[in-house]
Structures are given as C-alpha cells and as structure tokens.
Short mmCIF file of C-alpha atoms in Angstrom, two decimals:
data_model
loop_
_atom_site.label_atom_id
_atom_site.label_comp_id
_atom_site.label_asym_id
_atom_site.label_seq_id
_atom_site.Cartn_x
_atom_site.Cartn_y
_atom_site.Cartn_z
CA UNK A 1 2.35 -17.04 -9.78
CA UNK A 2 2.09 -13.26 -9.70
CA UNK A 3 5.07 -11.74 -7.96
CA UNK A 4 6.65 -8.37 -7.24
CA UNK A 5 10.27 -8.11 -6.09
CA UNK A 6 12.02 -4.94 -5.00
CA UNK A 7 15.74 -4.39 -4.69
CA UNK A 8 17.78 -3.50 -2.82
CA UNK A 9 16.04 -4.01 0.52
CA UNK A 10 17.92 -1.07 1.96
CA UNK A 11 19.98 1.72 0.46
CA UNK A 12 22.12 4.39 2.14
CA UNK A 13 23.12 7.39 0.07
CA UNK A 14 25.05 10.54 0.73
CA UNK A 15 23.11 13.70 0.09
CA UNK A 16 23.44 14.47 -3.61
CA UNK A 17 24.41 10.90 -4.57
CA UNK A 18 21.97 9.74 -7.27
CA UNK A 19 20.81 6.13 -7.50
CA UNK A 20 17.97 3.86 -8.65
CA UNK A 21 15.56 1.49 -6.97
CA UNK A 22 14.29 -1.56 -8.83
CA UNK A 23 10.90 -3.24 -8.98
CA UNK A 24 10.67 -6.40 -11.05
CA UNK A 25 7.40 -8.17 -11.63
CA UNK A 26 5.94 -11.33 -13.11
CA UNK A 27 2.20 -10.98 -13.48
CA UNK A 28 -0.39 -12.14 -15.95
CA UNK A 29 -1.71 -8.97 -17.46
CA UNK A 30 -0.30 -5.71 -16.10
CA UNK A 31 -2.90 -2.96 -15.79
CA UNK A 32 -0.65 -0.51 -14.05
CA UNK A 33 2.44 -0.21 -11.87
CA UNK A 34 2.33 2.10 -8.90
CA UNK A 35 5.03 3.68 -6.75
CA UNK A 36 4.37 4.79 -3.17
CA UNK A 37 6.42 6.43 -0.48
CA UNK A 38 5.95 5.35 3.14
CA UNK A 39 7.29 7.25 6.13
CA UNK A 40 7.66 5.49 9.51
CA UNK A 41 4.34 5.13 11.32
CA UNK A 42 2.32 6.39 8.36
CA UNK A 43 0.36 4.98 5.48
CA UNK A 44 1.83 4.80 1.97
CA UNK A 45 1.58 7.97 -0.10
CA UNK A 46 0.89 7.65 -3.82
CA UNK A 47 3.65 8.87 -6.14
CA UNK A 48 3.19 7.57 -9.72
CA UNK A 49 1.24 5.25 -11.95
CA UNK A 50 2.83 3.79 -15.10
CA UNK A 51 0.77 1.87 -17.63
CA UNK A 52 2.95 0.82 -20.54
CA UNK A 53 6.57 0.01 -21.37
CA UNK A 54 8.55 3.12 -22.21
CA UNK A 55 6.45 5.41 -20.06
CA UNK A 56 8.18 7.82 -17.69
CA UNK A 57 6.87 10.06 -14.92
CA UNK A 58 8.70 12.70 -12.88
CA UNK A 59 8.11 14.48 -9.60
CA UNK A 60 10.78 16.74 -8.13
CA UNK A 61 13.88 14.55 -7.69
CA UNK A 62 12.09 11.32 -8.56
CA UNK A 63 11.65 9.75 -11.98
CA UNK A 64 9.87 6.45 -12.57
CA UNK A 65 10.35 4.35 -15.70
CA UNK A 66 8.73 1.13 -16.90
CA UNK A 67 9.83 -1.77 -19.08
CA UNK A 68 8.00 -5.00 -19.81
CA UNK A 69 9.50 -6.72 -16.77
CA UNK A 70 10.59 -4.03 -14.35
CA UNK A 71 10.33 -0.48 -13.18
CA UNK A 72 13.00 1.84 -11.87
CA UNK A 73 12.65 4.74 -9.48
CA UNK A 74 15.54 7.08 -10.13
CA UNK A 75 16.45 9.53 -7.38
CA UNK A 76 18.54 12.46 -8.53
CA UNK A 77 20.61 14.43 -6.02
CA UNK A 78 18.62 13.15 -3.03
CA UNK A 79 18.09 15.14 0.15
CA UNK A 80 17.64 13.83 3.71
CA UNK A 81 13.89 14.43 3.43
CA UNK A 82 13.76 11.78 0.70
CA UNK A 83 14.52 9.16 3.36
CA UNK A 84 11.57 6.75 3.44
CA UNK A 85 10.52 3.30 2.30
CA UNK A 86 9.51 3.16 -1.35
CA UNK A 87 6.93 0.58 -2.33
CA UNK A 88 5.89 -0.59 -5.74
CA UNK A 89 2.66 -2.37 -6.58
CA UNK A 90 1.22 -3.92 -9.70
CA UNK A 91 -2.42 -4.05 -10.69
CA UNK A 92 -3.54 -7.14 -12.58
CA UNK A 93 -7.14 -6.04 -12.80
CA UNK A 94 -8.19 -8.39 -10.01
CA UNK A 95 -5.72 -7.44 -7.35
CA UNK A 96 -2.88 -5.19 -6.38
CA UNK A 97 0.36 -6.96 -5.45
CA UNK A 98 2.82 -4.99 -3.35
CA UNK A 99 6.55 -5.50 -3.07
CA UNK A 100 8.27 -5.44 0.31
CA UNK A 101 9.85 -2.06 -0.34
CA UNK A 102 13.26 -0.42 -0.40
CA UNK A 103 14.24 1.50 2.71
CA UNK A 104 16.16 4.59 1.61
CA UNK A 105 18.33 6.59 3.99
CA UNK A 106 19.92 9.82 2.76
CA UNK A 107 22.77 11.00 4.96
CA UNK A 108 23.49 14.76 5.19
CA UNK B 1 -10.36 17.39 3.57
CA UNK B 2 -9.58 14.56 6.01
CA UNK B 3 -8.97 11.84 3.38
CA UNK B 4 -9.03 8.36 4.94
CA UNK B 5 -9.46 8.23 8.72
CA UNK B 6 -8.70 5.10 10.72
CA UNK B 7 -9.44 4.48 14.38
CA UNK B 8 -8.01 3.44 16.73
CA UNK B 9 -4.31 4.06 16.04
CA UNK B 10 -3.20 1.42 18.54
CA UNK B 11 -4.98 -1.55 20.09
CA UNK B 12 -4.02 -4.49 22.29
CA UNK B 13 -6.37 -7.47 22.33
CA UNK B 14 -6.38 -10.75 24.17
CA UNK B 15 -6.65 -13.94 22.19
CA UNK B 16 -10.29 -14.70 21.44
CA UNK B 17 -11.53 -11.13 21.79
CA UNK B 18 -13.36 -9.43 18.96
CA UNK B 19 -13.12 -5.86 17.78
CA UNK B 20 -13.86 -3.55 14.89
CA UNK B 21 -11.34 -1.34 13.13
CA UNK B 22 -13.02 1.75 11.78
CA UNK B 23 -12.33 3.37 8.40
CA UNK B 24 -14.02 6.42 6.92
CA UNK B 25 -13.28 8.45 3.80
CA UNK B 26 -14.71 11.79 2.71
CA UNK B 27 -13.64 11.76 -0.95
CA UNK B 28 -16.73 9.93 -2.30
CA UNK B 29 -14.48 7.08 -3.46
CA UNK B 30 -16.27 3.96 -4.63
CA UNK B 31 -13.43 1.54 -4.00
CA UNK B 32 -12.23 0.77 -0.48
CA UNK B 33 -9.93 -1.93 0.78
CA UNK B 34 -8.18 -3.27 3.87
CA UNK B 35 -4.54 -4.35 3.90
CA UNK B 36 -2.28 -5.75 6.55
CA UNK B 37 1.44 -5.03 6.63
CA UNK B 38 3.87 -7.40 8.28
CA UNK B 39 7.68 -7.18 8.50
CA UNK B 40 9.36 -8.74 5.46
CA UNK B 41 6.09 -9.05 3.59
CA UNK B 42 4.36 -6.69 1.23
CA UNK B 43 0.97 -5.21 1.94
CA UNK B 44 -1.58 -7.99 1.62
CA UNK B 45 -5.20 -7.47 0.69
CA UNK B 46 -7.74 -8.71 3.25
CA UNK B 47 -11.10 -7.55 1.85
CA UNK B 48 -12.27 -4.94 -0.60
CA UNK B 49 -15.46 -3.22 -1.71
CA UNK B 50 -16.32 -1.73 -5.08
CA UNK B 51 -19.31 0.20 -3.73
CA UNK B 52 -21.93 0.31 -0.99
CA UNK B 53 -23.42 -3.11 -0.40
CA UNK B 54 -20.68 -4.97 -2.32
CA UNK B 55 -17.69 -6.67 -0.70
CA UNK B 56 -15.27 -9.39 -1.74
CA UNK B 57 -12.34 -11.33 -0.34
CA UNK B 58 -8.73 -10.56 -0.98
CA UNK B 59 -5.61 -12.61 -0.47
CA UNK B 60 -5.87 -13.18 3.32
CA UNK B 61 -9.54 -12.95 4.39
CA UNK B 62 -9.71 -15.66 7.06
CA UNK B 63 -10.64 -14.37 10.51
CA UNK B 64 -11.96 -11.05 9.22
CA UNK B 65 -15.37 -9.72 8.23
CA UNK B 66 -16.38 -6.54 6.43
CA UNK B 67 -19.53 -4.72 5.43
CA UNK B 68 -20.18 -1.57 3.39
CA UNK B 69 -23.49 0.03 4.24
CA UNK B 70 -22.45 3.53 3.08
CA UNK B 71 -19.96 4.92 0.58
CA UNK B 72 -18.01 6.56 3.40
CA UNK B 73 -17.49 3.73 5.88
CA UNK B 74 -15.77 0.35 5.61
CA UNK B 75 -15.23 -1.29 9.02
CA UNK B 76 -13.09 -4.40 9.49
CA UNK B 77 -14.17 -6.88 12.15
CA UNK B 78 -11.90 -9.37 13.84
CA UNK B 79 -14.13 -12.20 14.93
CA UNK B 80 -11.88 -13.99 17.42
CA UNK B 81 -8.44 -12.44 17.61
CA UNK B 82 -5.37 -14.65 17.27
CA UNK B 83 -1.67 -13.78 17.77
CA UNK B 84 -1.19 -14.30 13.99
CA UNK B 85 -3.35 -11.23 13.46
CA UNK B 86 -0.80 -8.99 15.15
CA UNK B 87 -0.03 -6.53 12.38
CA UNK B 88 -0.44 -3.00 11.11
CA UNK B 89 -3.73 -2.57 9.28
CA UNK B 90 -4.29 0.00 6.56
CA UNK B 91 -7.51 1.11 4.99
CA UNK B 92 -7.30 2.60 1.49
CA UNK B 93 -9.69 4.11 -1.00
CA UNK B 94 -9.64 5.07 -4.66
CA UNK B 95 -12.10 6.41 -7.25
CA UNK B 96 -12.11 3.00 -8.97
CA UNK B 97 -10.73 -0.50 -8.60
CA UNK B 98 -8.17 -0.32 -11.36
CA UNK B 99 -5.90 2.32 -12.74
CA UNK B 100 -5.99 4.70 -9.80
CA UNK B 101 -3.59 5.16 -6.92
CA UNK B 102 -4.88 4.51 -3.48
CA UNK B 103 -5.24 7.02 -0.67
CA UNK B 104 -4.20 5.25 2.50
CA UNK B 105 -5.13 5.92 6.10
CA UNK B 106 -2.46 6.26 8.76
CA UNK B 107 -2.92 2.71 10.01
CA UNK B 108 -3.94 0.79 13.13
CA UNK B 109 -1.21 -1.08 15.00
CA UNK B 110 -2.84 -4.18 16.51
CA UNK B 111 -1.20 -6.51 19.01
CA UNK B 112 -2.89 -9.75 20.03
CA UNK B 113 -1.51 -11.32 23.21
#
C-alpha cells in the first residue's frame, strides 16, 4: 500500500537552531516528491519538487534532499516567520499522496 | 493574478442539505482537483479533472459530484450532506497531472450539523 509518513509531528526550535524534517515513503513508482508549506487558515504553498535520489533543491533557509526511501527538509538558522506546517506529497503517476505534516514553531 | 479562488470560505449545513463549493482558476491550468483535509489525516483526493469535460474519482469520492464545463471552473457538489463531510476543502490546479506542484485555493471550512 502506498504510504507517506512525516516526522516529527511537531517541532519547536529556537530562532537560529537548525534542524531537519523527515518524509518517508513507500510507493510503487515515484514520479516526484513535493514539499509544501501551509500557514493556519490557508491553502498549502508549493516549495519544491524532487524527482530522483540524490537531488537537492534550496530556497532561502530551506533545503530539500531525496533518497530512494525518504526526503529531508533541512531548515538552517530558522526565523519565527518559518513557523508553519510543512507537508510532503508523493506522485505515483495516478495520484498524489500527502503526509500529515510537521508543525514547526520557531521561538524568538 | 488571482490564482485559485474558492467560495464560500465558511459554510454550515444541516444534514441532508445539498450545496456547491465553487472553484475558479485564471492560470489556464488543465489539471484541477478537490481535496479534503481532516485533523490527523493528510490531504485526500476527492475528484480530479485533466481538462474540460473530463473528470475522474480520487480516493474519497462518495457523496460528492463534480463537472468541468470550462477550463476555469471546477465546482464540487455535496449531494446530501452528512456530518462525516465536515472538513476543510481545498481546490488545486496545475499545468499538468504529474510532475508539477499544485496551486491551492485558500479553502472552504464546511460544518455539517
């Protein structure tokens, strides 16, 4: 069964304290892994797409990496405005499967 | 550029009532989809469309209908609302089914009492 699991469910960081969020997946035929950011009361906002193991993408303080079984979203020196829920999703060609997200809180 | 527009933002329905959630996009995207988001569960696909006149079922289609008469609009109809349909509904669009990130609307929070 296709499955996407994100960990941890929640993460509290001090401003400037770097960390990583994990997205592990078991799907038959990965056609892309996507990271989104979701702020309270809003729709998810697209961040990155990764297609193959070894690929990396960066945007400001965020860097996404992909292996054959998981993806990491690294947050370097986070700021309070990085507080949000981060979702990952995998595309199998037929469907997108979303994880339940990691709620990140960055404390000033 | 408005992106994906959903209306209404909030709605309360009584069990058995029907209603239509509206979704419109102005990016000329071929692919549109409807998701529901519930606490502790990931976004789940209800229905999707790969172009005007073409729709298909997703993971949780029961109790919902869709149609796609134009590229821009993709309404979601609840036929007879049930408390289990209390959720936040998101419409999303992308240039194609695979390989592209979605643009999501801001959501409709629906409560069925």
